[in-house]
Coordinates of C-alpha atoms in Angstrom, one line a residue:
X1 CA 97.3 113.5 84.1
X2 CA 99.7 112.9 82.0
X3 CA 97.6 111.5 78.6
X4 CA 95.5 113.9 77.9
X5 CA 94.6 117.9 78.4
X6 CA 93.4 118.9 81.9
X7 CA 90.2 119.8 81.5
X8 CA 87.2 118.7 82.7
X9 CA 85.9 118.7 78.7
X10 CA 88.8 116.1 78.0
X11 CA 88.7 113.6 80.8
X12 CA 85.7 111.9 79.5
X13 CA 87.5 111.9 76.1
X14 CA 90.1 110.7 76.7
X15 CA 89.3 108.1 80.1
X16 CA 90.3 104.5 79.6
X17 CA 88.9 101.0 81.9
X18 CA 91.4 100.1 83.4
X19 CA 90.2 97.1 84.7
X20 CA 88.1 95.7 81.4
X21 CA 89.8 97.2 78.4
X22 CA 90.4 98.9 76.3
X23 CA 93.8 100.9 78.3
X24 CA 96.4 101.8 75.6
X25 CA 98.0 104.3 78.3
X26 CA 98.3 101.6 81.2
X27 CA 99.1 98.9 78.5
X28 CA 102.1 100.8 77.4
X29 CA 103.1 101.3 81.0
X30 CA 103.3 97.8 82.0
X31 CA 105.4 97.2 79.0
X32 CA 107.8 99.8 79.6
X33 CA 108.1 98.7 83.4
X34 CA 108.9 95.2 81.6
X35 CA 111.4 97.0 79.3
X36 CA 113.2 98.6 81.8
X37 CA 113.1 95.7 84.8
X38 CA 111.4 98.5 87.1
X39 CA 108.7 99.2 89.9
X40 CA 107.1 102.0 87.5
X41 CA 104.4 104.6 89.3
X42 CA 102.7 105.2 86.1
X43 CA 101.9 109.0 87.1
X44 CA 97.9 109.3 86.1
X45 CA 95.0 108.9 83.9
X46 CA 91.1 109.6 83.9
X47 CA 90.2 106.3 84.8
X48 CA 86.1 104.9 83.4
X49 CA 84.6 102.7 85.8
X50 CA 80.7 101.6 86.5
X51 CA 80.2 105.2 85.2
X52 CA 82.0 107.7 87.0
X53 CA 85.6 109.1 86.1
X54 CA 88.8 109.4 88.5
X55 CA 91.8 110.5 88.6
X56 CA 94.1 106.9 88.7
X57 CA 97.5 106.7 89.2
X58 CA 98.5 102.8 88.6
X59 CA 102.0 101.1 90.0
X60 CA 103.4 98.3 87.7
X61 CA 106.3 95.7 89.1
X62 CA 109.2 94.6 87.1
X63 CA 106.9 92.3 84.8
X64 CA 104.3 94.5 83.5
X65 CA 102.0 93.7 86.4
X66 CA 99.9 95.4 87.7
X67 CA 99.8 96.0 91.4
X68 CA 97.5 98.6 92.5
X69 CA 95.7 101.9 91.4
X70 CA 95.0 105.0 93.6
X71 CA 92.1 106.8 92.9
X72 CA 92.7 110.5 93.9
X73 CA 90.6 111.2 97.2
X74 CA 90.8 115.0 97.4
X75 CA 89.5 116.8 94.2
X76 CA 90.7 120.5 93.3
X77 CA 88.5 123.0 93.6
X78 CA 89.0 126.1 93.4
X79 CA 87.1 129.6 92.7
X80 CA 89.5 132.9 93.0
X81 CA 86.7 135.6 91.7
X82 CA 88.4 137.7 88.5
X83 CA 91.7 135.1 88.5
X84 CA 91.1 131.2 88.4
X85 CA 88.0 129.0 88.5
X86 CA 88.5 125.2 88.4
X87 CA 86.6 122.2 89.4
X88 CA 87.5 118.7 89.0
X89 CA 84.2 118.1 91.3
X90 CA 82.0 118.6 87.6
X91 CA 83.4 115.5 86.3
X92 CA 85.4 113.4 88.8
X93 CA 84.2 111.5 91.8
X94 CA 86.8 111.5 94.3
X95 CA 88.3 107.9 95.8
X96 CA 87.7 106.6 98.8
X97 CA 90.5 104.5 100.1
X98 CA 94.1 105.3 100.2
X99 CA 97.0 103.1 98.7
X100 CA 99.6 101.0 100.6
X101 CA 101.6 99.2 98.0
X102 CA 104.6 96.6 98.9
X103 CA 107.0 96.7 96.1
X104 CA 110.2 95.1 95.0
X105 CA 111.3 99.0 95.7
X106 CA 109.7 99.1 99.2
X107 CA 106.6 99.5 100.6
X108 CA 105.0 102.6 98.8
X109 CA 102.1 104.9 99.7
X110 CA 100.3 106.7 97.0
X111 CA 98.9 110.2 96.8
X112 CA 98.2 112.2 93.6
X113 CA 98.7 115.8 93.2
X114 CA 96.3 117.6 95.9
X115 CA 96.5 114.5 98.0
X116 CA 99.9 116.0 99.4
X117 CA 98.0 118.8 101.0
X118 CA 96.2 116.9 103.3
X119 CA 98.6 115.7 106.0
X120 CA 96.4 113.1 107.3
X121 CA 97.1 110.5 104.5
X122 CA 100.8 111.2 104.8
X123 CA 100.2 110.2 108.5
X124 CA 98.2 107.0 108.1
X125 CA 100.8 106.0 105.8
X126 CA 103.9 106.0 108.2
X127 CA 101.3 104.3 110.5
X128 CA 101.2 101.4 107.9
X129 CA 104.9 101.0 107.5
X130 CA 105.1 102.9 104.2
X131 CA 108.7 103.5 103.5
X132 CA 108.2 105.8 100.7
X133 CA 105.1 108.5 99.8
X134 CA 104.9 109.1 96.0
X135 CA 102.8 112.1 94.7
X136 CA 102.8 112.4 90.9
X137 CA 100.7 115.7 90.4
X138 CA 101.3 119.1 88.7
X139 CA 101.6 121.7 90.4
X140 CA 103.6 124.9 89.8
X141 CA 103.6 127.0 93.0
X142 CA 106.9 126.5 94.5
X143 CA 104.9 126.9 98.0
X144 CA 103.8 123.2 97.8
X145 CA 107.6 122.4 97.7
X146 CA 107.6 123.5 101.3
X147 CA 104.6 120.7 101.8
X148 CA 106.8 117.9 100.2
X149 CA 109.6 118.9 102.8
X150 CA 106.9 118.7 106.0
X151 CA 105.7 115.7 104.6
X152 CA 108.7 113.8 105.2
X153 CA 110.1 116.0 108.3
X154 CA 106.7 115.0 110.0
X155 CA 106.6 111.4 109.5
X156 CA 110.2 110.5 108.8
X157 CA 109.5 108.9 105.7
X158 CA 111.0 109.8 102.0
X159 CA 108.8 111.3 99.5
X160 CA 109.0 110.9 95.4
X161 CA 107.2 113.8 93.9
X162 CA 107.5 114.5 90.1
X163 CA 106.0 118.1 88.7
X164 CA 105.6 119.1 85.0
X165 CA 105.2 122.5 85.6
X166 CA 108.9 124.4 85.0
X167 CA 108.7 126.5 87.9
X168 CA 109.1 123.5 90.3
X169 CA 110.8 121.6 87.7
X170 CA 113.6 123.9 87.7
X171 CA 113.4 124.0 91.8
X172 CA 114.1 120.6 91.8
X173 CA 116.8 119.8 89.7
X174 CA 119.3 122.8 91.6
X175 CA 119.1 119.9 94.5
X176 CA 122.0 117.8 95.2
X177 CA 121.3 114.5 94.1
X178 CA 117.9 115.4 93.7
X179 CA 117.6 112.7 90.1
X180 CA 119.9 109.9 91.8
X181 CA 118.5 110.2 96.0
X182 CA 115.5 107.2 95.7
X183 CA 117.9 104.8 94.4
X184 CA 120.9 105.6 96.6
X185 CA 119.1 105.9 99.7
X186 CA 118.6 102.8 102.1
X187 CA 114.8 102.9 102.8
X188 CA 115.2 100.5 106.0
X189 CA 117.8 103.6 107.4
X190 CA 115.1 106.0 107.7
X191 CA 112.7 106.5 111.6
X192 CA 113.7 103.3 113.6
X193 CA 116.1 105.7 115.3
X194 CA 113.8 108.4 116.2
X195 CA 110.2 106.7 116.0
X196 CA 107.8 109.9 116.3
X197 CA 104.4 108.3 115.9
X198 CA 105.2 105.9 118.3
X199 CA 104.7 108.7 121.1
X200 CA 102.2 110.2 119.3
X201 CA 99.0 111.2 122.1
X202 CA 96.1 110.5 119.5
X203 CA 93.6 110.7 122.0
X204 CA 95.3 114.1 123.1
X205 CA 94.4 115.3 119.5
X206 CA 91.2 114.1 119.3
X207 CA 90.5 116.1 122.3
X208 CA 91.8 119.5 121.1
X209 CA 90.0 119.0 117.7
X210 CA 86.8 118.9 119.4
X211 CA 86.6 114.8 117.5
X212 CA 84.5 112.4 118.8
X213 CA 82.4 109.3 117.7
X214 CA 79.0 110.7 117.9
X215 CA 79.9 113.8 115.6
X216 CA 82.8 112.7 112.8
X217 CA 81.6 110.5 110.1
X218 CA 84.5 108.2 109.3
X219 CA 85.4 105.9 106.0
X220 CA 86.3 102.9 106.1
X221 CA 90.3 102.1 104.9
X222 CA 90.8 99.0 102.5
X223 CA 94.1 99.0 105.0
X224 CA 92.9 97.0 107.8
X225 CA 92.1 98.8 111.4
X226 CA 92.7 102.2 110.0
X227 CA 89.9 104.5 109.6
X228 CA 90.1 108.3 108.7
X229 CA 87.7 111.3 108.7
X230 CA 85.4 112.4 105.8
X231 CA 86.8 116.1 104.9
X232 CA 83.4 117.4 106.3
X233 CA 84.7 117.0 109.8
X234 CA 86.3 118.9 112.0
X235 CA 89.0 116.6 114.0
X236 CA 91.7 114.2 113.6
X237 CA 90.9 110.7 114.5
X238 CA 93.3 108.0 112.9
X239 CA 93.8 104.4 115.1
X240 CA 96.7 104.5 117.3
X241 CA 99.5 102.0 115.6
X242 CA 99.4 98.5 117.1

């Protein structure tokens, strides 16, 4: 979050409604995706709604409009006895659908921050014909560096990931092209050549994950036919592509 201190004693401070008013922070967004002529992924925000707070990254188009907002759907938590205790669990509810976008830029999917560890969203984006997976977070082990490469190796798809920690920062910037690569890049050059999820076995997985109907809870996707497991469960089960 990129407008206020990340702590679970600020995000209630500091969270706007997005949806009702008042939003300086997304307000000032849209107006400098306006400015510039620009899709704009507006990194993210605590987000106020119907009483509960999320993490919320919004996407603007070259207007000022807004387009969509991702909630985050997997919260950090994390309890390393004598070294690190966080959890974003005390304040924020987690979303529940994930975010396919079309765009004047392409056709985005949307993660934030710990999102990227969980390979299963990555997945039923390339499934939806997602061209590009944006993750604003902050993170500052250079080991989730290695997760932003597997991301895209896996499902042939480009990924736009922004840090503000220097460590990664600094990782980042000694790559060729590394500022200049989204807008240079044809995104319709990217897996028609080598189309892996088309010879994906998904019922092969579901197999060897021990999945089934009778004993994975799924949620239901705002993306229609797609339906992915609850983080309680075991297996893999995402629909087949059509």
């Amino acid at each position: 979050m990129w407008n206020c201190p990340y702590s679970n004693d600020s995000f209630p401070t500091y969270a706007e409604d997005i949806d009702n008013g008042p939003s300086p922070s997304t307000d000032m967004l849209g107006a400098a995706a306006k400015a510039a002529g620009v899709t704009l992924v507006g990194g993210s925000v605590p987000e106020r709604c119907d009483g509960k707070l999320y993490n919320t990254c919004c996407v603007f188009d070259h207007t000022g409009k807004l387009l969509a907002k991702h909630r985050k759907v997997h919260l950090f938590d994390i309890d390393i006895p004598g070294k690190m205790t966080f959890k974003e669990s005390l304040t924020l509810t987690p979303g529940e659908t994930p975010t396919v976008v079309d765009t004047a830029a392409g056709r985005l999917g949307v993660g934030i921050c710990y999102d990227i560890r969980f390979p299963e969203l990555a997945m039923l984006y390339a499934q939806r014909g997602v061209q590009v997976l944006v993750y604003p977070g902050a993170l500052d082990l250079c080991m989730w560096f290695m997760i932003y490469l597997c991301a895209a190796c896996q499902n042939l798809r480009g990924v736009a990931v922004v840090s503000c920690f220097m460590p990664c920062a600094k990782m980042l910037r000694q790559l060729p092209g590394a500022y200049h690569v989204a807008l240079s890049c044809d995104l319709n050059d990217r897996s028609d050549g080598a189309p892996a999820l088309h010879f994906a076995r998904w019922l092969l997985y579901k197999n060897l994950t021990g999945g089934s109907s009778d004993t994975c809870t799924t949620v239901s996707s705002h993306v229609a036919g797609q339906h992915w497991l609850s983080p309680s469960c075991p297996g893999v089960r995402l629909q087949p592509p059509t």
